[in-house]
PDB file of C-alpha atoms and ligand atoms in Angstrom:
ATOM      1  CA  MET A  20      32.196 -38.040   6.219  1.00  0.00           C
ATOM      2  CA  THR A  21      30.804 -34.846   4.622  1.00  0.00           C
ATOM      3  CA  ARG A  22      33.942 -32.898   3.224  1.00  0.00           C
ATOM      4  CA  TYR A  23      33.443 -29.472   2.986  1.00  0.00           C
ATOM      5  CA  VAL A  24      35.309 -26.714   0.576  1.00  0.00           C
ATOM      6  CA  ARG A  25      35.403 -22.813   1.242  1.00  0.00           C
ATOM      7  CA  ARG A  26      33.058 -20.794  -1.038  1.00  0.00           C
ATOM      8  CA  PHE A  27      33.146 -17.362   0.427  1.00  0.00           C
ATOM      9  CA  SER A  28      35.776 -15.640   1.995  1.00  0.00           C
ATOM     10  CA  ARG A  29      34.795 -13.371   4.976  1.00  0.00           C
ATOM     11  CA  THR A  30      35.163 -10.179   3.136  1.00  0.00           C
ATOM     12  CA  GLU A  31      32.471 -11.543   0.567  1.00  0.00           C
ATOM     13  CA  ARG A  32      30.330 -12.401   3.291  1.00  0.00           C
ATOM     14  CA  ALA A  33      30.661  -9.359   5.103  1.00  0.00           C
ATOM     15  CA  LEU A  34      29.563  -7.406   1.774  1.00  0.00           C
ATOM     16  CA  HIS A  35      26.938  -9.649   1.308  1.00  0.00           C
ATOM     17  CA  TRP A  36      25.307  -9.264   4.928  1.00  0.00           C
ATOM     18  CA  ALA A  37      26.039  -5.100   5.266  1.00  0.00           C
ATOM     19  CA  ASN A  38      24.464  -5.084   1.658  1.00  0.00           C
ATOM     20  CA  ALA A  39      21.606  -6.987   2.734  1.00  0.00           C
ATOM     21  CA  LEU A  40      20.947  -5.267   6.347  1.00  0.00           C
ATOM     22  CA  GLY A  41      21.166  -1.753   4.229  1.00  0.00           C
ATOM     23  CA  PHE A  42      18.910  -2.708   1.342  1.00  0.00           C
ATOM     24  CA  PHE A  43      16.278  -3.958   4.241  1.00  0.00           C
ATOM     25  CA  VAL A  44      16.556  -0.719   6.131  1.00  0.00           C
ATOM     26  CA  LEU A  45      16.249   1.167   3.063  1.00  0.00           C
ATOM     27  CA  LEU A  46      13.348  -0.858   1.681  1.00  0.00           C
ATOM     28  CA  GLY A  47      11.331  -0.530   4.900  1.00  0.00           C
ATOM     29  CA  SER A  48      11.884   3.569   5.289  1.00  0.00           C
ATOM     30  CA  GLY A  49      11.468   3.719   1.704  1.00  0.00           C
ATOM     31  CA  LEU A  50       8.021   2.360   1.564  1.00  0.00           C
ATOM     32  CA  ILE A  51       6.810   4.461   4.526  1.00  0.00           C
ATOM     33  CA  LEU A  52       7.702   7.357   2.123  1.00  0.00           C
ATOM     34  CA  TYR A  53       6.124   5.901  -0.826  1.00  0.00           C
ATOM     35  CA  LEU A  54       2.724   4.851   0.962  1.00  0.00           C
ATOM     36  CA  PRO A  55       0.868   7.139   2.201  1.00  0.00           C
ATOM     37  CA  SER A  56      -1.033   4.950   4.880  1.00  0.00           C
ATOM     38  CA  LEU A  57       2.080   3.876   6.166  1.00  0.00           C
ATOM     39  CA  ALA A  58       3.574   7.792   6.360  1.00  0.00           C
ATOM     40  CA  VAL A  59       0.363   8.722   8.092  1.00  0.00           C
ATOM     41  CA  LEU A  60       0.545   5.662  10.611  1.00  0.00           C
ATOM     42  CA  VAL A  61       4.222   6.493  11.298  1.00  0.00           C
ATOM     43  CA  GLY A  62       3.483  10.199  11.547  1.00  0.00           C
ATOM     44  CA  ARG A  63       6.785  11.696  11.330  1.00  0.00           C
ATOM     45  CA  ARG A  64       7.675  11.656   7.497  1.00  0.00           C
ATOM     46  CA  PRO A  65      10.638  14.285   7.944  1.00  0.00           C
ATOM     47  CA  VAL A  66      12.319  11.894  10.340  1.00  0.00           C
ATOM     48  CA  VAL A  67      11.464   9.257   8.375  1.00  0.00           C
ATOM     49  CA  LYS A  68      13.132  10.996   5.281  1.00  0.00           C
ATOM     50  CA  ASP A  69      15.943  11.901   7.170  1.00  0.00           C
ATOM     51  CA  VAL A  70      16.695   8.028   8.364  1.00  0.00           C
ATOM     52  CA  HIS A  71      16.220   6.548   4.926  1.00  0.00           C
ATOM     53  CA  PHE A  72      18.760   9.370   2.962  1.00  0.00           C
ATOM     54  CA  TRP A  73      21.420   8.689   6.122  1.00  0.00           C
ATOM     55  CA  SER A  74      21.124   5.263   6.004  1.00  0.00           C
ATOM     56  CA  GLY A  75      21.631   5.344   1.950  1.00  0.00           C
ATOM     57  CA  ILE A  76      24.786   7.256   2.664  1.00  0.00           C
ATOM     58  CA  GLY A  77      26.002   4.780   5.509  1.00  0.00           C
ATOM     59  CA  TRP A  78      24.964   1.740   3.492  1.00  0.00           C
ATOM     60  CA  VAL A  79      27.029   2.863   0.327  1.00  0.00           C
ATOM     61  CA  SER A  80      29.855   3.936   2.545  1.00  0.00           C
ATOM     62  CA  LEU A  81      29.981   0.951   4.485  1.00  0.00           C
ATOM     63  CA  LEU A  82      30.272  -1.212   1.405  1.00  0.00           C
ATOM     64  CA  ALA A  83      32.969   0.732  -0.029  1.00  0.00           C
ATOM     65  CA  LEU A  84      34.644   0.692   3.659  1.00  0.00           C
ATOM     66  CA  ILE A  85      34.237  -3.062   3.288  1.00  0.00           C
ATOM     67  CA  ALA A  86      35.613  -3.792  -0.066  1.00  0.00           C
ATOM     68  CA  LEU A  87      38.596  -1.159   0.509  1.00  0.00           C
ATOM     69  CA  ALA A  88      39.765  -2.711   4.108  1.00  0.00           C
ATOM     70  CA  GLY A  89      39.037  -6.730   2.998  1.00  0.00           C
ATOM     71  CA  ASP A  90      40.852  -8.847   0.890  1.00  0.00           C
ATOM     72  CA  ARG A  91      40.494  -7.175  -2.523  1.00  0.00           C
ATOM     73  CA  ARG A  92      42.483  -9.450  -4.250  1.00  0.00           C
ATOM     74  CA  GLY A  93      40.104 -12.328  -3.564  1.00  0.00           C
ATOM     75  CA  LEU A  94      37.033  -9.628  -4.538  1.00  0.00           C
ATOM     76  CA  VAL A  95      38.860  -8.872  -7.757  1.00  0.00           C
ATOM     77  CA  ARG A  96      39.034 -12.945  -8.477  1.00  0.00           C
ATOM     78  CA  THR A  97      35.780 -12.906  -7.652  1.00  0.00           C
ATOM     79  CA  ALA A  98      34.267 -10.150 -10.190  1.00  0.00           C
ATOM     80  CA  ARG A  99      36.604 -11.797 -12.508  1.00  0.00           C
ATOM     81  CA  GLU A 100      34.585 -15.171 -12.160  1.00  0.00           C
ATOM     82  CA  LEU A 101      31.088 -13.275 -12.278  1.00  0.00           C
ATOM     83  CA  ASP A 102      32.076 -11.136 -15.391  1.00  0.00           C
ATOM     84  CA  GLY A 103      33.279 -14.312 -17.539  1.00  0.00           C
ATOM     85  CA  PHE A 104      30.206 -15.788 -19.776  1.00  0.00           C
ATOM     86  CA  ASP A 105      30.870 -19.017 -21.678  1.00  0.00           C
ATOM     87  CA  ARG A 106      28.374 -20.946 -24.425  1.00  0.00           C
ATOM     88  CA  ASP A 107      27.453 -23.231 -21.104  1.00  0.00           C
ATOM     89  CA  ASP A 108      26.247 -20.018 -19.460  1.00  0.00           C
ATOM     90  CA  ALA A 109      24.343 -19.060 -22.580  1.00  0.00           C
ATOM     91  CA  ARG A 110      22.616 -22.803 -22.977  1.00  0.00           C
ATOM     92  CA  TRP A 111      22.036 -22.621 -18.701  1.00  0.00           C
ATOM     93  CA  LEU A 112      19.922 -19.149 -19.213  1.00  0.00           C
ATOM     94  CA  LEU A 113      18.313 -20.698 -22.527  1.00  0.00           C
ATOM     95  CA  GLY A 114      17.236 -23.467 -20.552  1.00  0.00           C
ATOM     96  CA  ARG A 115      19.617 -26.257 -22.748  1.00  0.00           C
ATOM     97  CA  ARG A 116      20.862 -28.887 -20.594  1.00  0.00           C
ATOM     98  CA  PRO A 117      23.557 -30.268 -19.738  1.00  0.00           C
ATOM     99  CA  ALA A 118      25.117 -26.759 -19.148  1.00  0.00           C
ATOM    100  CA  PRO A 119      27.718 -27.463 -16.743  1.00  0.00           C
ATOM    101  CA  GLN A 120      28.558 -24.174 -14.372  1.00  0.00           C
ATOM    102  CA  GLY A 121      31.446 -22.740 -12.359  1.00  0.00           C
ATOM    103  CA  ARG A 122      31.645 -21.038  -9.327  1.00  0.00           C
ATOM    104  CA  PHE A 123      28.674 -18.790 -10.375  1.00  0.00           C
ATOM    105  CA  ASN A 124      25.833 -19.910 -12.469  1.00  0.00           C
ATOM    106  CA  ALA A 125      24.643 -17.546 -15.220  1.00  0.00           C
ATOM    107  CA  GLY A 126      21.664 -16.420 -13.299  1.00  0.00           C
ATOM    108  CA  GLN A 127      23.666 -15.575 -10.090  1.00  0.00           C
ATOM    109  CA  LYS A 128      26.086 -13.511 -12.729  1.00  0.00           C
ATOM    110  CA  LEU A 129      23.054 -11.949 -13.608  1.00  0.00           C
ATOM    111  CA  ASN A 130      21.463 -11.035 -10.197  1.00  0.00           C
ATOM    112  CA  THR A 131      25.232  -9.592  -9.179  1.00  0.00           C
ATOM    113  CA  ALA A 132      25.276  -7.432 -12.199  1.00  0.00           C
ATOM    114  CA  LEU A 133      21.872  -5.908 -11.617  1.00  0.00           C
ATOM    115  CA  THR A 134      22.113  -5.908  -7.790  1.00  0.00           C
ATOM    116  CA  ALA A 135      25.738  -3.688  -8.590  1.00  0.00           C
ATOM    117  CA  ALA A 136      24.132  -1.564 -10.865  1.00  0.00           C
ATOM    118  CA  PHE A 137      20.851  -0.870  -9.248  1.00  0.00           C
ATOM    119  CA  THR A 138      22.553   0.250  -5.936  1.00  0.00           C
ATOM    120  CA  LEU A 139      24.662   2.755  -8.272  1.00  0.00           C
ATOM    121  CA  LEU A 140      21.275   3.989  -9.635  1.00  0.00           C
ATOM    122  CA  PHE A 141      19.866   4.070  -6.278  1.00  0.00           C
ATOM    123  CA  PHE A 142      22.474   6.478  -4.981  1.00  0.00           C
ATOM    124  CA  VAL A 143      22.591   8.617  -7.730  1.00  0.00           C
ATOM    125  CA  SER A 144      18.915   9.073  -8.111  1.00  0.00           C
ATOM    126  CA  GLY A 145      18.711   9.568  -4.080  1.00  0.00           C
ATOM    127  CA  MET A 146      21.099  11.897  -4.382  1.00  0.00           C
ATOM    128  CA  LEU A 147      19.576  13.731  -7.071  1.00  0.00           C
ATOM    129  CA  LEU A 148      15.803  13.556  -4.914  1.00  0.00           C
ATOM    130  CA  TRP A 149      18.000  15.172  -2.026  1.00  0.00           C
ATOM    131  CA  LEU A 150      19.881  17.937  -4.044  1.00  0.00           C
ATOM    132  CA  GLY A 151      16.577  18.515  -5.915  1.00  0.00           C
ATOM    133  CA  GLU A 152      14.970  19.823  -2.646  1.00  0.00           C
ATOM    134  CA  ARG A 153      17.624  22.179  -2.152  1.00  0.00           C
ATOM    135  CA  ASP A 154      18.599  23.353  -5.655  1.00  0.00           C
ATOM    136  CA  THR A 155      15.854  23.328  -8.188  1.00  0.00           C
ATOM    137  CA  ARG A 156      18.688  22.588 -11.190  1.00  0.00           C
ATOM    138  CA  PHE A 157      19.048  19.311  -9.574  1.00  0.00           C
ATOM    139  CA  ARG A 158      15.209  18.806  -9.628  1.00  0.00           C
ATOM    140  CA  PHE A 159      14.011  16.182 -12.777  1.00  0.00           C
ATOM    141  CA  ALA A 160      10.709  15.127 -13.060  1.00  0.00           C
ATOM    142  CA  SER A 161      12.184  11.437 -13.708  1.00  0.00           C
ATOM    143  CA  THR A 162      14.128  10.749 -10.916  1.00  0.00           C
ATOM    144  CA  VAL A 163      11.488   9.325  -8.258  1.00  0.00           C
ATOM    145  CA  VAL A 164      10.158   7.403 -11.126  1.00  0.00           C
ATOM    146  CA  LEU A 165      13.623   5.825 -11.971  1.00  0.00           C
ATOM    147  CA  HIS A 166      13.771   5.434  -7.948  1.00  0.00           C
ATOM    148  CA  ASP A 167      10.723   4.090  -7.502  1.00  0.00           C
ATOM    149  CA  GLY A 168      10.910   1.580 -10.623  1.00  0.00           C
ATOM    150  CA  LEU A 169      14.187   0.579  -9.060  1.00  0.00           C
ATOM    151  CA  MET A 170      12.657  -0.476  -5.913  1.00  0.00           C
ATOM    152  CA  TYR A 171       9.933  -2.553  -8.136  1.00  0.00           C
ATOM    153  CA  VAL A 172      12.280  -4.542  -9.888  1.00  0.00           C
ATOM    154  CA  SER A 173      14.645  -5.130  -7.046  1.00  0.00           C
ATOM    155  CA  VAL A 174      11.772  -6.540  -4.561  1.00  0.00           C
ATOM    156  CA  VAL A 175      10.986  -8.982  -7.733  1.00  0.00           C
ATOM    157  CA  LEU A 176      14.584 -10.158  -7.723  1.00  0.00           C
ATOM    158  CA  LEU A 177      14.695 -10.531  -4.036  1.00  0.00           C
ATOM    159  CA  VAL A 178      11.514 -12.526  -3.821  1.00  0.00           C
ATOM    160  CA  GLY A 179      13.274 -15.029  -6.230  1.00  0.00           C
ATOM    161  CA  HIS A 180      16.712 -14.958  -4.241  1.00  0.00           C
ATOM    162  CA  LEU A 181      15.153 -15.832  -0.982  1.00  0.00           C
ATOM    163  CA  TYR A 182      13.137 -18.276  -2.635  1.00  0.00           C
ATOM    164  CA  LEU A 183      16.462 -20.129  -3.763  1.00  0.00           C
ATOM    165  CA  ALA A 184      18.088 -19.295  -0.824  1.00  0.00           C
ATOM    166  CA  VAL A 185      15.895 -20.423   1.712  1.00  0.00           C
ATOM    167  CA  ILE A 186      13.119 -22.355   0.516  1.00  0.00           C
ATOM    168  CA  HIS A 187      14.293 -24.512  -2.726  1.00  0.00           C
ATOM    169  CA  PRO A 188      15.362 -27.683  -1.435  1.00  0.00           C
ATOM    170  CA  ALA A 189      18.142 -27.941  -4.116  1.00  0.00           C
ATOM    171  CA  THR A 190      19.563 -24.698  -3.542  1.00  0.00           C
ATOM    172  CA  ARG A 191      19.329 -23.784   0.014  1.00  0.00           C
ATOM    173  CA  HIS A 192      22.400 -25.602   1.189  1.00  0.00           C
ATOM    174  CA  ALA A 193      23.975 -22.650  -0.208  1.00  0.00           C
ATOM    175  CA  LEU A 194      22.717 -20.717   3.092  1.00  0.00           C
ATOM    176  CA  ARG A 195      25.464 -22.517   4.789  1.00  0.00           C
ATOM    177  CA  GLY A 196      28.222 -20.810   2.287  1.00  0.00           C
ATOM    178  CA  ILE A 197      26.800 -17.371   2.479  1.00  0.00           C
ATOM    179  CA  THR A 198      27.022 -17.764   6.649  1.00  0.00           C
ATOM    180  CA  VAL A 199      29.610 -19.787   7.905  1.00  0.00           C
ATOM    181  CA  GLY A 200      31.727 -19.880   4.733  1.00  0.00           C
ATOM    182  CA  THR A 201      31.775 -23.455   3.283  1.00  0.00           C
ATOM    183  CA  VAL A 202      29.691 -26.123   1.591  1.00  0.00           C
ATOM    184  CA  SER A 203      29.768 -29.672   1.024  1.00  0.00           C
ATOM    185  CA  GLU A 204      32.080 -30.971  -1.487  1.00  0.00           C
ATOM    186  CA  ASP A 205      29.610 -32.994  -3.101  1.00  0.00           C
ATOM    187  CA  TRP A 206      26.552 -30.046  -3.639  1.00  0.00           C
ATOM    188  CA  ALA A 207      29.440 -28.254  -4.912  1.00  0.00           C
ATOM    189  CA  ASN A 208      30.111 -30.784  -7.528  1.00  0.00           C
ATOM    190  CA  ARG A 209      26.644 -31.354  -8.509  1.00  0.00           C
ATOM    191  CA  HIS A 210      26.003 -27.511  -8.968  1.00  0.00           C
ATOM    192  CA  HIS A 211      28.889 -26.143  -9.734  1.00  0.00           C
ATOM    193  CA  PRO A 212      30.916 -28.868 -11.788  1.00  0.00           C
ATOM    194  CA  LYS A 213      33.554 -26.776 -13.569  1.00  0.00           C
ATOM    195  CA  TRP A 214      34.341 -24.991 -10.093  1.00  0.00           C
ATOM    196  CA  THR A 215      37.377 -25.715  -8.683  1.00  0.00           C
ATOM    197  CA  PRO A 216      37.691 -24.617  -4.994  1.00  0.00           C
ATOM    198  CA  LYS A 217      41.151 -23.416  -3.746  1.00  0.00           C
TER     199      LYS A 217
HETATM  200  C1  HEM B  10      22.135   5.165  -1.473  1.00  0.00           C
HETATM  201  C2  HEM B  10      20.657   4.856  -1.649  1.00  0.00           C
HETATM  202  C3  HEM B  10      19.823   6.040  -1.457  1.00  0.00           C
HETATM  203  C4  HEM B  10      19.397   7.196  -1.314  1.00  0.00           C
HETATM  204  C5  HEM B  10      20.673   8.234  -0.871  1.00  0.00           C
HETATM  205  C6  HEM B  10      18.151   7.403  -1.147  1.00  0.00           C
HETATM  206  C7  HEM B  10      17.588   8.829  -0.849  1.00  0.00           C
HETATM  207  C8  HEM B  10      16.218   9.009  -1.092  1.00  0.00           C
HETATM  208  C9  HEM B  10      15.754  10.438  -0.679  1.00  0.00           C
HETATM  209  C10 HEM B  10      16.517  11.516  -0.817  1.00  0.00           C
HETATM  210  C11 HEM B  10      14.216  10.223  -1.335  1.00  0.00           C
HETATM  211  C12 HEM B  10      13.065  11.263  -1.392  1.00  0.00           C
HETATM  212  C13 HEM B  10      12.254  11.492   0.167  1.00  0.00           C
HETATM  213  C14 HEM B  10      11.126  12.411  -0.088  1.00  0.00           C
HETATM  214  O1  HEM B  10      11.403  13.371  -0.452  1.00  0.00           O
HETATM  215  O2  HEM B  10       9.986  11.916  -0.020  1.00  0.00           O
HETATM  216  C15 HEM B  10      13.954   8.603  -1.010  1.00  0.00           C
HETATM  217  C16 HEM B  10      12.498   8.032  -1.541  1.00  0.00           C
HETATM  218  C17 HEM B  10      12.428   7.138  -1.848  1.00  0.00           C
HETATM  219  N1  HEM B  10      12.959   5.704  -1.743  1.00  0.00           N
HETATM  220 FE1  HEM B  10      15.592   6.206  -1.803  1.00  0.00          FE
HETATM  221  N2  HEM B  10      17.396   6.491  -1.441  1.00  0.00           N
HETATM  222  C18 HEM B  10      18.450   5.285  -1.258  1.00  0.00           C
HETATM  223  C19 HEM B  10      18.099   4.031  -1.493  1.00  0.00           C
HETATM  224  C20 HEM B  10      16.954   3.280  -1.734  1.00  0.00           C
HETATM  225  C21 HEM B  10      16.499   2.018  -1.942  1.00  0.00           C
HETATM  226  C22 HEM B  10      17.822   0.811  -1.562  1.00  0.00           C
HETATM  227  C23 HEM B  10      15.546   1.660  -1.688  1.00  0.00           C
HETATM  228  C24 HEM B  10      14.358   0.664  -1.809  1.00  0.00           C
HETATM  229  C25 HEM B  10      14.683  -0.651  -2.277  1.00  0.00           C
HETATM  230  C26 HEM B  10      14.822   3.328  -1.927  1.00  0.00           C
HETATM  231  C27 HEM B  10      13.320   3.661  -1.826  1.00  0.00           C
HETATM  232  C28 HEM B  10      12.840   4.570  -1.688  1.00  0.00           C
HETATM  233  C29 HEM B  10      11.335   5.031  -1.770  1.00  0.00           C
HETATM  234  C30 HEM B  10      10.137   3.861  -2.187  1.00  0.00           C
HETATM  235  C31 HEM B  10      11.162   6.013  -1.857  1.00  0.00           C
HETATM  236  C32 HEM B  10       9.719   7.350  -1.764  1.00  0.00           C
HETATM  237  C33 HEM B  10       9.560   7.580  -3.348  1.00  0.00           C
HETATM  238  C34 HEM B  10       8.410   8.508  -3.623  1.00  0.00           C
HETATM  239  O3  HEM B  10       7.773   9.107  -2.849  1.00  0.00           O
HETATM  240  O4  HEM B  10       7.726   7.801  -4.779  1.00  0.00           O
HETATM  241  N3  HEM B  10      15.462   4.184  -1.536  1.00  0.00           N
HETATM  242  N4  HEM B  10      15.197   7.937  -1.324  1.00  0.00           N
HETATM  243  C1  HEM B  11      17.776 -12.421   4.123  1.00  0.00           C
HETATM  244  C2  HEM B  11      18.063 -12.306   3.346  1.00  0.00           C
HETATM  245  C3  HEM B  11      19.269 -12.866   2.474  1.00  0.00           C
HETATM  246  C4  HEM B  11      19.503 -14.429   2.394  1.00  0.00           C
HETATM  247  C5  HEM B  11      18.747 -15.267   3.019  1.00  0.00           C
HETATM  248  C6  HEM B  11      20.598 -14.516   1.216  1.00  0.00           C
HETATM  249  C7  HEM B  11      21.162 -15.543   1.017  1.00  0.00           C
HETATM  250  C8  HEM B  11      22.176 -15.876  -0.143  1.00  0.00           C
HETATM  251  C9  HEM B  11      23.061 -17.070  -0.452  1.00  0.00           C
HETATM  252  C10 HEM B  11      22.479 -17.980   0.314  1.00  0.00           C
HETATM  253  C11 HEM B  11      23.692 -16.457  -1.574  1.00  0.00           C
HETATM  254  C12 HEM B  11      25.122 -17.449  -1.840  1.00  0.00           C
HETATM  255  C13 HEM B  11      24.645 -17.876  -3.246  1.00  0.00           C
HETATM  256  C14 HEM B  11      25.523 -19.189  -3.471  1.00  0.00           C
HETATM  257  O1  HEM B  11      26.231 -19.918  -2.859  1.00  0.00           O
HETATM  258  O2  HEM B  11      26.287 -18.377  -4.527  1.00  0.00           O
HETATM  259  C15 HEM B  11      23.708 -15.173  -1.887  1.00  0.00           C
HETATM  260  C16 HEM B  11      24.209 -14.668  -2.599  1.00  0.00           C
HETATM  261  C17 HEM B  11      24.001 -13.188  -3.351  1.00  0.00           C
HETATM  262  N1  HEM B  11      22.986 -12.258  -2.393  1.00  0.00           N
HETATM  263 FE1  HEM B  11      21.737 -12.827  -0.989  1.00  0.00          FE
HETATM  264  N2  HEM B  11      21.070 -13.065   0.507  1.00  0.00           N
HETATM  265  C18 HEM B  11      19.676 -12.139   1.341  1.00  0.00           C
HETATM  266  C19 HEM B  11      19.716 -10.852   1.176  1.00  0.00           C
HETATM  267  C20 HEM B  11      20.150 -10.440  -0.156  1.00  0.00           C
HETATM  268  C21 HEM B  11      19.709  -8.730  -0.722  1.00  0.00           C
HETATM  269  C22 HEM B  11      18.989  -7.897  -0.177  1.00  0.00           C
HETATM  270  C23 HEM B  11      20.406  -9.080  -1.672  1.00  0.00           C
HETATM  271  C24 HEM B  11      20.460  -7.654  -2.781  1.00  0.00           C
HETATM  272  C25 HEM B  11      19.845  -6.392  -2.496  1.00  0.00           C
HETATM  273  C26 HEM B  11      21.586  -9.783  -2.018  1.00  0.00           C
HETATM  274  C27 HEM B  11      22.039 -10.113  -3.183  1.00  0.00           C
HETATM  275  C28 HEM B  11      23.128 -11.206  -3.233  1.00  0.00           C
HETATM  276  C29 HEM B  11      24.006 -11.298  -4.474  1.00  0.00           C
HETATM  277  C30 HEM B  11      23.898 -10.358  -5.681  1.00  0.00           C
HETATM  278  C31 HEM B  11      24.506 -13.003  -4.236  1.00  0.00           C
HETATM  279  C32 HEM B  11      25.742 -13.044  -5.491  1.00  0.00           C
HETATM  280  C33 HEM B  11      25.000 -13.821  -6.599  1.00  0.00           C
HETATM  281  C34 HEM B  11      23.820 -14.888  -6.406  1.00  0.00           C
HETATM  282  O3  HEM B  11      23.831 -15.659  -5.305  1.00  0.00           O
HETATM  283  O4  HEM B  11      22.735 -14.638  -6.876  1.00  0.00           O
HETATM  284  N3  HEM B  11      21.063 -10.927  -1.130  1.00  0.00           N
HETATM  285  N4  HEM B  11      22.177 -14.660  -1.163  1.00  0.00           N
END
């Protein structure tokens, strides 16, 4: 019989899916603003702009709310696991094997750090774009370049993330962890041998 171990708490899953939902809404509305042909097709650019901005505010607020109202101690523990980087992680990134991994592999640690940094930068640059329209003191030529650049890089990361989560046979079992919360003990031992689930 397959034995399952807990991989993600309810707070972690709620955070992941709120983040994903917000990201997709912002990517969709952002692309309409970015591509003139889509803006013409949709017609009402000012409305899309409002939807985009307020979704951004809602997104960041929801993430903060889930983190504050949820299992904060668990999140701090997870943040420590994501923050630690040992010799095996370096070996893993360099493609050297064996490189036994903990609860998160080095690629996932990197992905999380980038995702967190990008969320902050999206927010700051988005706020500057919004304020810049109202007050020229907040208007900088490079803000939109940063905001668009973040979009390009995060779409590349997302494509890799979705491939590993949904298509790649060896890793797609992880989908069970981020939806129902558990993964098989056997899979955990194979992919994350240094992780001891609590
Ligand atoms: C807290 C988050 C965010 C805020 C407050 C925000 C705010 C804004 C604002 C005010 C604009 C300017 C609209 C205009 O005047 O045309 C804008 C444009 C845009 N945003 Fe965001 N945004 C956020 C997150 C995102 C994310 C996550 C993405 C994509 C993944 C994104 C993609 C875009 C794109 C593609 C544009 C069009 C820029 C252009 O015209 O070159 N934004 N955003
Ligand atoms: C339908 C869309 C998505 C699916 C199916 C999905 C799937 C997953 C899965 C299965 C995991 C758990 C991996 C593990 O066991 O450790 C995960 C983790 C994660 N997801 Fe997603 N995800 C989606 C969207 C997103 C989006 C839009 C973002 C960010 C913009 C994101 C950021 C992350 C991060 C930072 C982690 C933790 C580190 C990692 O596993 O790379 N995800 N996701």
